[in-house]
Short mmCIF file of C-alpha atoms in Angstrom, two decimals:
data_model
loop_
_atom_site.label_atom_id
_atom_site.label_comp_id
_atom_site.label_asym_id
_atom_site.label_seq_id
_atom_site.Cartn_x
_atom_site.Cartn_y
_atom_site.Cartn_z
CA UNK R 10 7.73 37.35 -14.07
CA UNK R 11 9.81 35.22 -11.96
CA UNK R 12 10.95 31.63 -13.33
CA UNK R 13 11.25 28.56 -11.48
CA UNK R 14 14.73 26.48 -12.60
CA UNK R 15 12.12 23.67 -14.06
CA UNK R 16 10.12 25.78 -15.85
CA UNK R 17 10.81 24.60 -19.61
CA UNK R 18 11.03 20.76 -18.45
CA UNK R 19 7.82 21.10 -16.40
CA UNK R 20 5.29 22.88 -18.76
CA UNK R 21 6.55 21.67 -21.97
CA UNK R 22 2.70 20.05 -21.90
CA UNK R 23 0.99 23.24 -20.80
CA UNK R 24 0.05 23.98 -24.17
CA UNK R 25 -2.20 21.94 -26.21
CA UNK R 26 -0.33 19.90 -29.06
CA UNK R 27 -3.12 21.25 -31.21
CA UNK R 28 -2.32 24.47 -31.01
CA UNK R 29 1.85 24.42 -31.38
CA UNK R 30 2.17 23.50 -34.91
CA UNK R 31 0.14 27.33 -35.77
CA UNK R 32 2.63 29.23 -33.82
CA UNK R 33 3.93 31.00 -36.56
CA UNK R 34 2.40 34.10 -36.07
CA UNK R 35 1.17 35.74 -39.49
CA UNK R 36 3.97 33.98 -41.46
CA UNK R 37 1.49 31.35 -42.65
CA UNK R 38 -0.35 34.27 -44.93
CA UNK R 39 2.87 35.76 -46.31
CA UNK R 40 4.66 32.34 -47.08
CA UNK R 41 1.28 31.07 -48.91
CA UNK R 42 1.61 33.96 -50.78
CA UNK R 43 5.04 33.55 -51.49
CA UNK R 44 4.49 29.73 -53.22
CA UNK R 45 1.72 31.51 -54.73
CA UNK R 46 3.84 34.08 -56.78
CA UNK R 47 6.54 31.51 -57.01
CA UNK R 48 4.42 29.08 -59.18
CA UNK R 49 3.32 31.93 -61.53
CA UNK R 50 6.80 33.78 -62.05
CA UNK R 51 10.14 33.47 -60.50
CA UNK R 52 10.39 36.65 -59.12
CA UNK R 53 11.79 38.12 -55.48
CA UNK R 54 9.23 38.80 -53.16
CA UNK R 55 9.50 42.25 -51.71
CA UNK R 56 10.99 43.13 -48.89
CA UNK R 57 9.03 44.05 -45.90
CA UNK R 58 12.04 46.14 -44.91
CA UNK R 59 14.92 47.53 -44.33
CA UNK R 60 17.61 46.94 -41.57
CA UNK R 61 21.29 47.98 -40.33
CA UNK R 62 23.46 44.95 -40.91
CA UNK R 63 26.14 45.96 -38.67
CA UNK R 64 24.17 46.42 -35.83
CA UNK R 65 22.07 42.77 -37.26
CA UNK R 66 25.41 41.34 -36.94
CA UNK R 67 26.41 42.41 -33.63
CA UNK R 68 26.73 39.66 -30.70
CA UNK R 69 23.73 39.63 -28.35
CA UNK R 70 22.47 36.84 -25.41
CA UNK R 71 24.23 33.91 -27.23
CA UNK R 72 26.88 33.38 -29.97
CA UNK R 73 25.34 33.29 -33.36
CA UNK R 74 25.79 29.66 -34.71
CA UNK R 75 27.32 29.90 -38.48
CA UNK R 76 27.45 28.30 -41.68
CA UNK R 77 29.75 29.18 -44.54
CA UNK R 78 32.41 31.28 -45.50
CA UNK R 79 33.13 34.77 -43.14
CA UNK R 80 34.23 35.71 -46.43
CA UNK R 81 30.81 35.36 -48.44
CA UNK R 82 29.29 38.32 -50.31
CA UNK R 83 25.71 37.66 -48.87
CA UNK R 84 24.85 36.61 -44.86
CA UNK R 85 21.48 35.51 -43.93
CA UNK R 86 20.31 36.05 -40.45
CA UNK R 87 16.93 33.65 -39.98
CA UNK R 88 14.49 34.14 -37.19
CA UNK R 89 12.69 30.84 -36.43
CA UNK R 90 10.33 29.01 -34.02
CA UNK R 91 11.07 25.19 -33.66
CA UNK R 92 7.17 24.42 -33.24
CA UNK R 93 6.27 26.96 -36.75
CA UNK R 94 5.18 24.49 -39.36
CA UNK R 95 6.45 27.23 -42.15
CA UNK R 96 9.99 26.93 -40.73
CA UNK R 97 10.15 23.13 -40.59
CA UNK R 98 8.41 23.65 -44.71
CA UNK R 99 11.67 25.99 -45.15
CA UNK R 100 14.17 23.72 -43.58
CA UNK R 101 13.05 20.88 -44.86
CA UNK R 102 12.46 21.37 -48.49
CA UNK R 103 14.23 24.76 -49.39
CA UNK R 104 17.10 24.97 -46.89
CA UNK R 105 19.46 21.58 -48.36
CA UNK R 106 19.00 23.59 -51.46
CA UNK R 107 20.18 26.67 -50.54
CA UNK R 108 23.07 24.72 -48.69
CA UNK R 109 24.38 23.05 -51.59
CA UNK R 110 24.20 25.66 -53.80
CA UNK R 111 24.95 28.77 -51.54
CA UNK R 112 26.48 28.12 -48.52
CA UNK R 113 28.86 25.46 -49.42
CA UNK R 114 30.44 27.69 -52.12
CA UNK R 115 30.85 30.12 -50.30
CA UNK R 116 28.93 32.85 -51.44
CA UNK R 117 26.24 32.91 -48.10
CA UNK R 118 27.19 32.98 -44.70
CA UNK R 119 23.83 31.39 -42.85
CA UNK R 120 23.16 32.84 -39.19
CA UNK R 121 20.41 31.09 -37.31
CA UNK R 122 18.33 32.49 -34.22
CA UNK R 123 16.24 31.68 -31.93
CA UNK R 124 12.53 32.91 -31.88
CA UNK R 125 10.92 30.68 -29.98
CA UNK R 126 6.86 31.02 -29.58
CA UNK R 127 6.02 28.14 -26.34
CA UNK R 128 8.00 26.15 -23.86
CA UNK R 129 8.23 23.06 -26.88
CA UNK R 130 9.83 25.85 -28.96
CA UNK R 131 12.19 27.32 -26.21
CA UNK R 132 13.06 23.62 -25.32
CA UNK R 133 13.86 22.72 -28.80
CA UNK R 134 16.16 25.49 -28.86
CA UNK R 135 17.88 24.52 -25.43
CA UNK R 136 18.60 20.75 -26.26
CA UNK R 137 20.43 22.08 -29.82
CA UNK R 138 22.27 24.58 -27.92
CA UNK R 139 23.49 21.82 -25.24
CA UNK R 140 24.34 19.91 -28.30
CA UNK R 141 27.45 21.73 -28.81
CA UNK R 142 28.75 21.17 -32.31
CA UNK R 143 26.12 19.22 -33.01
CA UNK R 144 23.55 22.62 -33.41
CA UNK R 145 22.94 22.63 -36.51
CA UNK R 146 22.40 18.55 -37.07
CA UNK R 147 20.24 18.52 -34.11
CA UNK R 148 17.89 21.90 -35.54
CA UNK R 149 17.63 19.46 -38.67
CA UNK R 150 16.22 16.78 -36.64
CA UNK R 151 14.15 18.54 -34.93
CA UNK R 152 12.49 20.14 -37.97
CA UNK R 153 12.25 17.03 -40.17
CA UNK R 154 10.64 14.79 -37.36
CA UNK R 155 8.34 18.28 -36.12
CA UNK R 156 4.84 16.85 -36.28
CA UNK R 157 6.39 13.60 -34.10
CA UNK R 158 7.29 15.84 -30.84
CA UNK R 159 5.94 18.74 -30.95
CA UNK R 160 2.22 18.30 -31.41
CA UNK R 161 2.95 14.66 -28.75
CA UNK R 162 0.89 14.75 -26.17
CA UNK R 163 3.78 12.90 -23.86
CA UNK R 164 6.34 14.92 -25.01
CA UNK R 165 9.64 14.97 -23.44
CA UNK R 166 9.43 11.39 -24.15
CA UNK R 167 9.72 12.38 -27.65
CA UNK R 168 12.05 14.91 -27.70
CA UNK R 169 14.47 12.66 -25.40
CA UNK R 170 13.78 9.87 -28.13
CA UNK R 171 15.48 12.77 -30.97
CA UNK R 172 17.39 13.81 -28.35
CA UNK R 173 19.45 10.53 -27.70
CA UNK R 174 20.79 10.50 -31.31
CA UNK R 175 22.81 13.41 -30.57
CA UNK R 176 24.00 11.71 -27.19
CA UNK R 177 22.11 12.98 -24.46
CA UNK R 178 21.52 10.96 -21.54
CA UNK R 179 18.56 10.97 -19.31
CA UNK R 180 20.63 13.01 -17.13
CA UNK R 181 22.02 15.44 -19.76
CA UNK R 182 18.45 16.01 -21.17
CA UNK R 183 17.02 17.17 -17.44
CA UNK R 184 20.53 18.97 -16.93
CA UNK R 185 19.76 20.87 -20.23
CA UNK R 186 15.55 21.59 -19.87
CA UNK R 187 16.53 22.93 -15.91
CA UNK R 188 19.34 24.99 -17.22
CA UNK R 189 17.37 28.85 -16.26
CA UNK R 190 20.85 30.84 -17.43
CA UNK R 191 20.20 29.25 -20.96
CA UNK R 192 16.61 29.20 -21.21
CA UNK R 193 17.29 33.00 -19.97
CA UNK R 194 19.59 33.60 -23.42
CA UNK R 195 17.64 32.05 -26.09
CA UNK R 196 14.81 34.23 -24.71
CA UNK R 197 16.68 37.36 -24.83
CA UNK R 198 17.87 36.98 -28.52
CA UNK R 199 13.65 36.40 -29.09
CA UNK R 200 13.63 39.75 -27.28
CA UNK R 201 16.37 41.53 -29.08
CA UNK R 202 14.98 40.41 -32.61
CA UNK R 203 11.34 41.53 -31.21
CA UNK R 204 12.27 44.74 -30.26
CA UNK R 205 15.23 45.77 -31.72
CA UNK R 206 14.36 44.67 -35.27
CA UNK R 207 10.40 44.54 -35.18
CA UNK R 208 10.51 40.36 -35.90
CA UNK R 209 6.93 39.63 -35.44
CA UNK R 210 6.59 35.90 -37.18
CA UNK R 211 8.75 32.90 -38.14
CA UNK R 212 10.32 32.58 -40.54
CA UNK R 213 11.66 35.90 -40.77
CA UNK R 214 14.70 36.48 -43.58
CA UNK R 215 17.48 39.39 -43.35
CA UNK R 216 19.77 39.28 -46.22
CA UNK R 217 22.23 42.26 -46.49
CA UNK R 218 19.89 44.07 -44.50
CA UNK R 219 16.63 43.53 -46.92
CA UNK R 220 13.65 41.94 -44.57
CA UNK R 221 11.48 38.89 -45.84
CA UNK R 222 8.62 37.08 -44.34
CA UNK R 223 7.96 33.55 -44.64
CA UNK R 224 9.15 30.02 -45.99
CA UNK R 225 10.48 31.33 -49.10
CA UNK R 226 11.38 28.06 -51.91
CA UNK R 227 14.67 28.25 -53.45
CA UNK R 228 13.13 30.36 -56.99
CA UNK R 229 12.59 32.99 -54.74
CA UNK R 230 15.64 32.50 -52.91
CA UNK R 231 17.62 32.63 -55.53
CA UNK R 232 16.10 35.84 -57.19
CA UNK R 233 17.31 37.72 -53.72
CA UNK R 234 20.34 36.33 -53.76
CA UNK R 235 22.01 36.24 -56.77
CA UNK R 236 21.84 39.97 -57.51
CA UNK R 237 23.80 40.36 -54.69
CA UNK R 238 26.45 38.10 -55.65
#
């Protein structure tokens, strides 16, 4: 299907508010089941698979963005959708955990990409892209403040609200949402993870190759990581 240039900007209210916030796919199911087994036993959930992390690792549409040490004994590659309820859950309340106790000691490297579900999603993507080296501050935003852009009905009035803490102008923020070469990349690495590795809801885990489905809390994070450590 052919794109117009405007074609994030302009339909970012094509789809109902209503509707965004479930856009998960089936990761809803899997990550209630998750908390479920989490509040009866710390154990790991099982993996749904099994992956190549050399080929997980190699470079695709856009440059992965990175946290931690290159050096680190585990590397997480995250599949998420900024509209999926479950990943904001995840980033939110499990991911400053694993931070502080994983990634800034160095023993996880943290990949995040994109695997956007709707135009909010894809356009959420863009704006932390455009931020530069502000990515990863303006994914937080995004997640923690979720329910106040993406299920707005007047919407790029709210993300422009978020997106002026990070700097953008009026002008950057159009420059950004029009930019069809970028919208073009974060919809290739959807692609790639779709097709390549079978990523079929958000948020998807791969930790030294091991698959896991949904917003995992930081028991069962832990249980997969530190045997690996």
């Amino acid at each position: 299907m052919t794109l117009s240039r405007r074609t994030v900007l302009s339909s970012l209210a094509a789809v109902p508010a209503g509707l965004l916030l479930s856009a998960c796919s089936d990761s809803g199911q899997q990550g209630a089941a998750n908390a479920a087994s989490a509040s009866a036993a710390t154990a790991a959930p099982p993996a749904s698979g099994t992956l190549d992390m050399a080929q997980v690792l190699k470079e695709g549409a856009l440059p992965d963005k990175v946290k931690g040490s290159a050096d680190a004994k585990v590397t997480v590659v995250e599949y998420a959708s900024m509209t999926c309820s479950h990943c904001a859950h995840f980033a939110v309340n499990t991911y400053p955990e694993v931070e502080k106790k994983y990634i800034d000691t160095g023993k996880v490297r943290f990949i995040m990409r994109e695997f956007p579900f709707d135009p909010r999603a894809e356009a959420g993507f863009m704006l932390a892209r455009c931020a530069g080296d502000n990515y990863f501050p303006m994914i937080d935003v995004l997640f923690k403040q979720q329910m106040n852009w993406a299920a707005a009905e007047n919407v790029k009035d709210a993300m422009f609200q978020l997106a002026r803490l990070a700097g953008f102008t009026q002008e950057s923020f159009n420059a950004c949402l029009t930019d069809q070469n970028l919208l073009d990349q974060v919809r290739a690495v959807q692609k790639r993870g779709a097709e390549e590795f079978k990523i079929d809801s958000t948020p998807t885990f791969i930790i030294n190759g091991k698959v896991y489905k949904g917003a995992m809390s930081i028991d069962e994070f832990s249980a997969v990581i530190d045997p690996l450590l």
